Amino acid sequence: MITRAISNEIQAEGHDAPILRPEEDLLNGIGVARAINQFIQTSPKGWSTRIGLYGPWGSGKTSILNLLKTIEEKQHSVVLSFSAWSAVEESDVISLFYEKLRECLIKEDIHLSLKHTYKHLARKVNPIRKLFNLLKSGLAALAELLPVPSLVAKLAIESTADIASFAVSWSKFDHKDLDDLVTQLAGRRVVVFIDDLDRADPKVVPKTLLALRELLDWPGFTFVLAFDKKIIARALSDYSPSFGDDAQGFLEKIIDIPFDLPPPKKQHKNLLISAALHACCKCISQATLETLTDVFPNQPRRIKLIARSIGALGPSLDRHSEEEIDWRSVYLHAIAWEENPKIIDWIISALSKEREDWSSWAINEDERNVHKEKIRKSLEPFLSNSLDSADIQRIFNVTHLLLTHWQNISDETIQYWAQLGSSPPSFTAREARDIQSRYLSDKNNEQVVVRIHQAALIADCSTEEAALDLAKFAIMEYETSLDSMADARTSIEWENRLKKATGNLTFLEYFLNECDDQFVRN
């Protein structure tokens, strides 16, 4: 059944925009947000808590932070959030925190003493430190050029180091600052969201995490860090081999409570897929879609990219009748293409050259294992190193589904659906039938010629090629009508089918005797 409703669930901000409100939540992210909220609210108020929200890019971490923010604000927590994406130095994330804290406290009408208020303006401190570091480097170079190291230069180097160190420490809150802040918070919790740490410059990651462990161990503060654990582990390992390949030991010292973002449940994933496709397409096949939910990726970002690629086929799909569209090809092709277009190339090559029976796996276990190993080996060059075993298995399943589906159709049909986005057809079956029907009713030769010229423009081909495509459809329709006559069970049914076959033959004769000659002449 074709559904034509347009969903309002996908927001106008863009396919990659995180959700902002609970009513937009299709993947039950609110469940994860509530679980994190429970840890925050039940933590002793004299403790500092650091929570890690782990998930790959595009898995919905920012959306969960937005949902968590809604919950925390209803419980009167002071909430501040920022992205670490722009951080290029170790101090940048801490500087962003101080700035956001100042803005948030002013908004909450919490005012520290004048001295303390200006102490955390790290933006003003960073240029000072950079200046002194530059001065220190310059004086060190000057000292090396002198025949005898200058005592003045040495003292200047030590002085600039002391001043830079003082400038950094001046930007930090001391116990008096904290006491003043805790008093004015009057029992309210402060929840800090730090997003996109995995997108910051890798060299800032180790010291940023250490700073959060040592510098910002503040009572009543909860820091929720959202990042891809694999990327952070790689940054830590690159920084120092002592962290290990997965940096698990180090992260356990920094993060008190880890939350691995769970894969969405099937019913929630189905809701998001349907909503994304409805937002991008005028029509979809819901029945076919529900059989393929498992082979769609789990990440909302990737689901929306697939929906957009199918939506781009809209102008071509709209030209077909509902029964013409091979939705299984459309969906599976889009999923495989999003992962790597070379997977499609390999599938087409495997089908055209080898002609194996990819659906014969049930015969015996040895044959199944041979087929599986062949597909896996062939896919290896096309898969990202960051994929986990579940994603690799999913892509393997997509590939196998396409192999078994496409092995039963002609190479021409495979190319038709594989190239629908880049090479729209000159005629669809519905359009060819419409031209034939109009000709048989009014015998208007000129109308057929006009439609052929229009088809050539749509497909960006010559009129001769467009005319040839129409001729192929006419021949196919005639052959189909003859076959249907053979299947007739009554004389009335046979006569009706004969009438249709006669009409098909009339159009085919006209086309081959008159229309085709005209295009050949031109």
C-alpha positions as semicolon CSV with decimal commas, in nm:
position;residue;x (nm);y (nm);z (nm)
1;M;0,000;0,000;0,000
2;I;0,133;0,345;-0,091
3;T;0,122;0,612;0,179
4;R;0,111;0,974;0,069
5;A;0,102;1,161;0,399
6;I;0,380;1,409;0,467
7;S;0,522;1,383;0,818
8;N;0,570;1,686;1,036
9;E;0,813;1,505;1,263
10;I;1,126;1,592;1,066
11;Q;1,207;1,952;1,147
12;A;1,271;2,229;0,897
13;E;1,613;2,307;1,048
14;G;1,773;2,039;0,831
15;H;1,814;1,662;0,818
16;D;2,102;1,670;1,066
17;A;1,935;1,897;1,323
18;P;1,892;1,739;1,668
19;I;1,545;1,727;1,817
20;L;1,460;1,999;2,068
21;R;1,132;1,886;2,222
22;P;0,995;1,556;2,360
23;E;0,715;1,554;2,102
24;E;0,978;1,521;1,827
25;D;1,128;1,211;1,990
26;L;1,066;0,908;1,768
27;L;1,345;0,683;1,902
28;N;1,249;0,698;2,270
29;G;1,556;0,903;2,355
30;I;1,356;1,033;2,649
31;G;1,410;0,694;2,813
32;V;1,789;0,741;2,808
33;A;1,749;1,104;2,922
34;R;1,537;0,994;3,220
35;A;1,789;0,727;3,317
36;I;2,071;0,983;3,320
37;N;1,849;1,223;3,513
38;Q;1,800;0,959;3,783
39;F;2,176;0,934;3,836
40;I;2,208;1,312;3,852
41;Q;1,924;1,365;4,099
42;T;2,022;1,078;4,329
43;S;2,393;1,168;4,349
44;P;2,496;1,318;4,684
45;K;2,485;1,695;4,653
46;G;2,831;1,729;4,798
47;W;2,977;1,522;4,519
48;S;3,083;1,608;4,168
49;T;2,960;1,369;3,899
50;R;3,096;1,307;3,551
51;I;2,874;1,112;3,314
52;G;2,979;0,982;2,971
53;L;2,718;0,949;2,695
54;Y;2,883;0,730;2,434
55;G;2,767;0,682;2,077
56;P;2,894;0,719;1,718
57;W;2,844;1,037;1,518
58;G;2,486;1,083;1,413
59;S;2,344;0,846;1,675
60;G;2,136;1,113;1,851
61;K;2,355;1,214;2,148
62;T;2,279;1,586;2,110
63;S;1,907;1,509;2,088
64;I;1,927;1,321;2,418
65;L;2,111;1,615;2,578
66;N;1,830;1,843;2,464
67;L;1,570;1,610;2,615
68;L;1,772;1,586;2,935
69;K;1,793;1,964;2,950
70;T;1,413;1,986;2,941
71;I;1,389;1,743;3,233
72;E;1,658;1,913;3,441
73;E;1,511;2,259;3,393
74;K;1,172;2,135;3,512
75;Q;1,351;2,018;3,827
76;H;1,504;2,367;3,868
77;S;1,862;2,265;3,792
78;V;2,094;2,526;3,647
79;V;2,177;2,393;3,300
80;L;2,451;2,512;3,066
81;S;2,569;2,347;2,748
82;F;2,830;2,405;2,483
83;S;3,007;2,227;2,199
84;A;3,379;2,151;2,221
85;W;3,402;2,142;1,841
86;S;3,590;2,471;1,816
87;A;3,854;2,382;2,078
88;V;4,209;2,394;1,940
89;E;4,405;2,429;2,265
90;E;4,393;2,246;2,595
91;S;4,242;2,544;2,776
92;D;3,968;2,615;2,521
93;V;3,710;2,374;2,661
94;I;3,763;2,505;3,015
95;S;3,745;2,861;2,883
96;L;3,415;2,783;2,712
97;F;3,289;2,639;3,038
98;Y;3,378;2,952;3,236
99;E;3,215;3,178;2,979
100;K;2,896;2,973;2,967
101;L;2,888;2,956;3,346
102;R;2,914;3,333;3,373
103;E;2,634;3,382;3,118
104;C;2,418;3,126;3,294
105;L;2,471;3,274;3,640
106;I;2,380;3,621;3,516
107;K;2,065;3,478;3,357
108;E;1,980;3,306;3,687
109;D;2,043;3,635;3,872
110;I;2,331;3,484;4,067
111;H;2,603;3,742;4,127
112;L;2,941;3,663;4,275
113;S;3,168;3,928;4,418
114;L;3,330;4,161;4,166
115;K;3,669;4,002;4,221
116;H;3,540;3,652;4,170
117;T;3,325;3,743;3,872
118;Y;3,622;3,860;3,673
119;K;3,847;3,574;3,776
120;H;3,681;3,321;3,549
121;L;3,694;3,531;3,234
122;A;3,931;3,286;3,068
123;R;3,891;3,450;2,731
124;K;4,097;3,740;2,858
125;V;4,351;3,510;3,019
126;N;4,423;3,296;2,713
127;P;4,569;3,579;2,502
128;I;4,787;3,676;2,798
129;R;4,917;3,324;2,832
130;K;4,977;3,297;2,457
131;L;5,167;3,625;2,467
132;F;5,386;3,514;2,755
133;N;5,449;3,175;2,597
134;L;5,556;3,350;2,277
135;L;5,777;3,587;2,475
136;K;5,926;3,293;2,661
137;S;6,011;3,115;2,334
138;G;6,164;3,430;2,190
139;L;6,382;3,493;2,495
140;A;6,493;3,130;2,501
141;A;6,602;3,154;2,137
142;L;6,786;3,479;2,216
143;A;6,966;3,319;2,510
144;E;7,092;3,036;2,287
145;L;7,241;3,287;2,044
146;L;7,446;3,461;2,311
147;P;7,805;3,339;2,368
148;V;7,733;3,313;2,739
149;P;7,375;3,267;2,854
150;S;7,256;3,597;2,980
151;L;7,143;3,602;3,339
152;V;6,893;3,868;3,241
153;A;6,749;3,650;2,967
154;K;6,733;3,352;3,202
155;L;6,553;3,553;3,466
156;A;6,319;3,692;3,202
157;I;6,232;3,337;3,087
158;E;6,162;3,226;3,443
159;S;5,962;3,541;3,508
160;T;5,741;3,497;3,204
161;A;5,677;3,133;3,303
162;D;5,573;3,244;3,651
163;I;5,351;3,519;3,512
164;A;5,187;3,280;3,264
165;S;5,129;3,026;3,540
166;F;4,981;3,297;3,761
167;A;4,758;3,414;3,475
168;V;4,619;3,064;3,433
169;S;4,564;3,003;3,802
170;W;4,401;3,346;3,832
171;S;4,130;3,224;3,597
172;K;4,031;2,934;3,823
173;F;3,775;2,933;4,100
174;D;3,919;2,887;4,448
175;H;3,738;2,760;4,757
176;K;3,599;3,105;4,837
177;D;3,450;3,127;4,490
178;L;3,292;2,785;4,526
179;D;3,158;2,857;4,873
180;D;3,004;3,179;4,748
181;L;2,854;3,004;4,444
182;V;2,718;2,707;4,643
183;T;2,559;2,943;4,894
184;Q;2,378;3,138;4,624
185;L;2,267;2,820;4,442
186;A;2,081;2,727;4,763
187;G;2,077;2,356;4,692
188;R;2,015;2,375;4,318
189;R;2,223;2,142;4,103
190;V;2,437;2,264;3,813
191;V;2,436;2,035;3,508
192;V;2,695;2,101;3,238
193;F;2,662;1,942;2,891
194;I;2,985;1,920;2,691
195;D;2,907;1,797;2,340
196;D;3,128;1,717;2,040
197;L;3,449;1,654;2,234
198;D;3,524;1,393;1,966
199;R;3,525;1,673;1,706
200;A;3,776;1,893;1,887
201;D;4,142;1,891;1,792
202;P;4,265;1,548;1,917
203;K;4,558;1,701;2,101
204;V;4,328;1,888;2,341
205;V;4,141;1,575;2,451
206;P;4,379;1,429;2,716
207;K;4,438;1,749;2,913
208;T;4,075;1,854;2,881
209;L;3,964;1,527;3,041
210;L;4,228;1,560;3,310
211;A;4,118;1,917;3,380
212;L;3,761;1,801;3,423
213;R;3,889;1,541;3,668
214;E;4,111;1,771;3,872
215;L;4,010;2,132;3,814
216;L;3,633;2,108;3,801
217;D;3,569;1,857;4,077
218;W;3,306;2,086;4,220
219;P;3,036;1,979;4,468
220;G;2,685;1,979;4,324
221;F;2,812;1,997;3,965
222;T;2,737;1,725;3,709
223;F;2,929;1,716;3,381
224;V;2,770;1,515;3,099
225;L;3,020;1,451;2,819
226;A;2,879;1,323;2,488
227;F;3,131;1,171;2,249
228;D;3,224;0,875;2,033
229;K;3,433;0,658;2,264
230;K;3,627;0,504;1,974
231;I;3,743;0,845;1,850
232;I;3,839;0,964;2,199
233;A;4,024;0,638;2,266
234;R;4,216;0,681;1,939
235;A;4,307;1,042;2,032
236;L;4,431;0,929;2,373
237;S;4,631;0,639;2,225
238;D;4,790;0,869;1,968
239;Y;4,881;1,112;2,247
240;S;5,051;0,841;2,452
241;P;5,074;0,462;2,405
242;S;5,041;0,431;2,784
243;F;4,668;0,493;2,750
244;G;4,628;0,164;2,563
245;D;4,433;0,091;2,245
246;D;4,089;0,150;2,396
247;A;4,195;0,389;2,679
248;Q;3,937;0,213;2,893
249;G;4,139;0,244;3,215
250;F;4,191;0,617;3,171
251;L;3,827;0,684;3,087
252;E;3,717;0,490;3,395
253;K;3,919;0,732;3,609
254;I;3,757;1,033;3,441
255;I;3,400;0,915;3,387
256;D;3,204;0,811;3,696
257;I;2,897;0,681;3,514
258;P;2,922;0,557;3,152
259;F;2,613;0,541;2,929
260;D;2,650;0,353;2,600
261;L;2,369;0,475;2,375
262;P;2,161;0,163;2,305
263;P;2,044;0,079;1,952
264;P;1,684;0,187;1,893
265;K;1,409;-0,071;1,928
266;K;1,255;-0,190;1,605
267;Q;0,923;-0,009;1,651
268;H;1,094;0,322;1,729
269;K;1,336;0,283;1,440
270;N;1,042;0,212;1,211
271;L;0,876;0,536;1,322
272;L;1,187;0,741;1,241
273;I;1,240;0,573;0,902
274;S;0,876;0,631;0,805
275;A;0,880;0,991;0,924
276;A;1,205;1,067;0,739
277;L;1,080;0,910;0,417
278;H;0,743;1,084;0,436
279;A;0,921;1,415;0,482
280;C;1,128;1,356;0,168
281;C;0,894;1,158;-0,058
282;K;0,540;1,203;-0,185
283;C;0,483;0,830;-0,166
284;I;0,647;0,526;-0,011
285;S;0,565;0,158;0,017
286;Q;0,506;0,105;0,387
287;A;0,456;-0,270;0,349
288;T;0,796;-0,320;0,180
289;L;0,961;-0,081;0,423
290;E;0,851;-0,280;0,727
291;T;1,027;-0,590;0,593
292;L;1,359;-0,401;0,567
293;T;1,375;-0,210;0,897
294;D;1,658;-0,427;1,028
295;V;1,894;-0,343;0,741
296;F;1,858;0,034;0,780
297;P;2,137;0,185;0,994
298;N;2,058;0,273;1,355
299;Q;2,195;0,627;1,342
300;P;1,926;0,893;1,281
301;R;2,166;1,097;1,069
302;R;2,226;0,810;0,829
303;I;1,858;0,719;0,813
304;K;1,779;1,076;0,709
305;L;2,053;1,072;0,444
306;I;1,901;0,757;0,294
307;A;1,557;0,922;0,301
308;R;1,694;1,223;0,116
309;S;1,854;1,007;-0,153
310;I;1,522;0,828;-0,207
311;G;1,345;1,163;-0,204
312;A;1,575;1,275;-0,487
313;L;1,420;0,996;-0,695
314;G;1,076;1,152;-0,644
315;P;1,038;1,313;-0,988
316;S;1,122;0,981;-1,156
317;L;0,916;0,766;-0,918
318;D;0,610;0,990;-0,965
319;R;0,612;0,905;-1,336
320;H;0,549;0,537;-1,258
321;S;0,227;0,366;-1,162
322;E;0,224;0,216;-0,813
323;E;0,259;-0,143;-0,936
324;E;0,557;-0,053;-1,157
325;I;0,788;0,060;-0,877
326;D;1,028;-0,203;-0,746
327;W;1,041;-0,065;-0,392
328;R;1,269;-0,340;-0,271
329;S;1,530;-0,232;-0,524
330;V;1,478;0,136;-0,435
331;Y;1,524;0,085;-0,060
332;L;1,810;-0,165;-0,070
333;H;1,998;0,032;-0,335
334;A;1,973;0,352;-0,126
335;I;2,096;0,175;0,189
336;A;2,395;0,017;0,016
337;W;2,475;0,338;-0,173
338;E;2,482;0,541;0,150
339;E;2,742;0,305;0,290
340;N;2,959;0,299;-0,025
341;P;2,855;0,322;-0,394
342;K;3,124;0,066;-0,477
343;I;2,911;-0,199;-0,307
344;I;2,649;-0,149;-0,580
345;D;2,918;-0,176;-0,850
346;W;3,040;-0,503;-0,701
347;I;2,686;-0,649;-0,680
348;I;2,613;-0,566;-1,044
349;S;2,949;-0,707;-1,153
350;A;2,896;-1,026;-0,950
351;L;2,554;-1,080;-1,103
352;S;2,655;-1,009;-1,462
353;K;2,979;-1,212;-1,463
354;E;2,932;-1,505;-1,231
355;R;2,562;-1,587;-1,244
356;E;2,574;-1,779;-0,917
357;D;2,259;-1,883;-0,736
358;W;2,283;-1,646;-0,440
359;S;1,958;-1,776;-0,292
360;S;2,063;-2,141;-0,269
361;W;2,208;-2,118;0,080
362;A;1,956;-2,355;0,229
363;I;2,100;-2,649;0,034
364;N;2,385;-2,727;0,273
365;E;2,600;-2,556;0,534
366;D;2,924;-2,581;0,335
367;E;2,774;-2,396;0,040
368;R;2,634;-2,129;0,272
369;N;2,975;-2,075;0,428
370;V;3,143;-2,047;0,088
371;H;2,891;-1,783;-0,023
372;K;2,919;-1,590;0,304
373;E;3,297;-1,585;0,297
374;K;3,301;-1,474;-0,066
375;I;3,070;-1,180;0,005
376;R;3,257;-1,077;0,319
377;K;3,595;-1,080;0,144
378;S;3,456;-0,880;-0,147
379;L;3,302;-0,618;0,085
380;E;3,610;-0,561;0,303
381;P;3,771;-0,292;0,082
382;F;3,447;-0,090;0,083
383;L;3,382;-0,080;0,459
384;S;3,497;0,185;0,703
385;N;3,736;0,076;0,979
386;S;3,512;0,245;1,237
387;L;3,222;0,004;1,179
388;D;3,131;-0,234;1,458
389;S;3,043;-0,599;1,406
390;A;2,667;-0,530;1,405
391;D;2,701;-0,272;1,125
392;I;2,924;-0,505;0,923
393;Q;2,664;-0,781;0,955
394;R;2,389;-0,537;0,854
395;I;2,575;-0,436;0,537
396;F;2,641;-0,802;0,462
397;N;2,265;-0,865;0,489
398;V;2,184;-0,572;0,258
399;T;2,428;-0,705;0,001
400;H;2,286;-1,055;0,015
401;L;1,928;-0,925;-0,016
402;L;2,019;-0,728;-0,327
403;L;2,204;-1,023;-0,479
404;T;1,910;-1,256;-0,431
405;H;1,655;-0,997;-0,546
406;W;1,842;-0,886;-0,856
407;Q;1,952;-1,232;-0,971
408;N;1,595;-1,302;-1,086
409;I;1,563;-0,996;-1,311
410;S;1,737;-0,891;-1,629
411;D;2,057;-0,685;-1,645
412;E;1,859;-0,413;-1,819
413;T;1,609;-0,394;-1,532
414;I;1,889;-0,388;-1,274
415;Q;2,052;-0,096;-1,454
416;Y;1,714;0,076;-1,476
417;W;1,666;0,084;-1,098
418;A;2,034;0,130;-1,012
419;Q;2,061;0,438;-1,238
420;L;1,716;0,586;-1,184
421;G;1,855;0,890;-1,001
422;S;2,133;0,974;-1,248
423;S;1,964;0,853;-1,569
424;P;1,586;0,908;-1,569
425;P;1,406;0,695;-1,827
426;S;1,267;0,845;-2,144
427;F;0,939;0,659;-2,089
428;T;0,790;0,467;-1,801
429;A;0,544;0,185;-1,870
430;R;0,259;0,409;-1,755
431;E;0,361;0,688;-1,993
432;A;0,402;0,448;-2,285
433;R;0,055;0,301;-2,223
434;D;-0,090;0,651;-2,199
435;I;0,060;0,748;-2,540
436;Q;-0,077;0,430;-2,697
437;S;-0,421;0,480;-2,546
438;R;-0,441;0,841;-2,668
439;Y;-0,331;0,742;-3,018
440;L;-0,591;0,465;-3,043
441;S;-0,866;0,707;-2,935
442;D;-0,785;1,003;-3,163
443;K;-0,518;0,875;-3,412
444;N;-0,324;1,198;-3,348
445;N;0,018;1,131;-3,499
446;E;0,154;1,473;-3,402
447;Q;0,082;1,415;-3,035
448;V;0,300;1,104;-3,037
449;V;0,585;1,297;-3,201
450;V;0,559;1,574;-2,941
451;R;0,575;1,321;-2,656
452;I;0,885;1,161;-2,804
453;H;1,061;1,498;-2,820
454;Q;0,961;1,568;-2,458
455;A;1,091;1,226;-2,351
456;A;1,426;1,294;-2,520
457;L;1,462;1,615;-2,318
458;I;1,376;1,441;-1,990
459;A;1,625;1,158;-2,045
460;D;1,886;1,383;-2,208
461;C;1,906;1,154;-2,510
462;S;1,840;1,178;-2,884
463;T;1,489;1,154;-3,026
464;E;1,596;0,836;-3,205
465;E;1,686;0,677;-2,869
466;A;1,360;0,792;-2,713
467;A;1,163;0,656;-3,009
468;L;1,344;0,323;-2,977
469;D;1,252;0,304;-2,607
470;L;0,887;0,365;-2,695
471;A;0,905;0,093;-2,960
472;K;1,041;-0,153;-2,703
473;F;0,747;-0,079;-2,473
474;A;0,501;-0,124;-2,763
475;I;0,651;-0,462;-2,853
476;M;0,651;-0,570;-2,488
477;E;0,284;-0,467;-2,450
478;Y;0,188;-0,666;-2,761
479;E;0,373;-0,976;-2,638
480;T;0,208;-0,945;-2,298
481;S;-0,137;-0,918;-2,456
482;L;-0,075;-1,235;-2,661
483;D;0,034;-1,421;-2,348
484;S;-0,278;-1,305;-2,165
485;M;-0,498;-1,444;-2,448
486;A;-0,344;-1,786;-2,393
487;D;-0,439;-1,769;-2,026
488;A;-0,804;-1,673;-2,089
489;R;-1,054;-1,910;-1,928
490;T;-1,375;-1,803;-2,106
491;S;-1,463;-1,694;-2,457
492;I;-1,568;-1,349;-2,334
493;E;-1,239;-1,305;-2,153
494;W;-1,052;-1,424;-2,465
495;E;-1,240;-1,176;-2,690
496;N;-1,164;-0,886;-2,455
497;R;-0,798;-0,974;-2,453
498;L;-0,800;-1,015;-2,830
499;K;-0,940;-0,664;-2,860
500;K;-0,659;-0,532;-2,645
501;A;-0,398;-0,722;-2,844
502;T;-0,544;-0,583;-3,167
503;G;-0,510;-0,231;-3,032
504;N;-0,151;-0,297;-2,929
505;L;-0,077;-0,429;-3,278
506;T;-0,243;-0,124;-3,442
507;F;-0,022;0,114;-3,244
508;L;0,286;-0,095;-3,310
509;E;0,219;-0,098;-3,686
510;Y;0,166;0,279;-3,689
511;F;0,479;0,335;-3,490
512;L;0,701;0,108;-3,699
513;N;0,562;0,224;-4,038
514;E;0,523;0,597;-3,982
515;C;0,658;0,738;-3,661
516;D;0,986;0,548;-3,664
517;D;1,051;0,647;-4,029
518;Q;1,001;1,012;-3,940
519;F;1,269;1,003;-3,668
520;V;1,506;0,810;-3,888
521;R;1,459;1,070;-4,163
522;N;1,523;1,356;-3,921
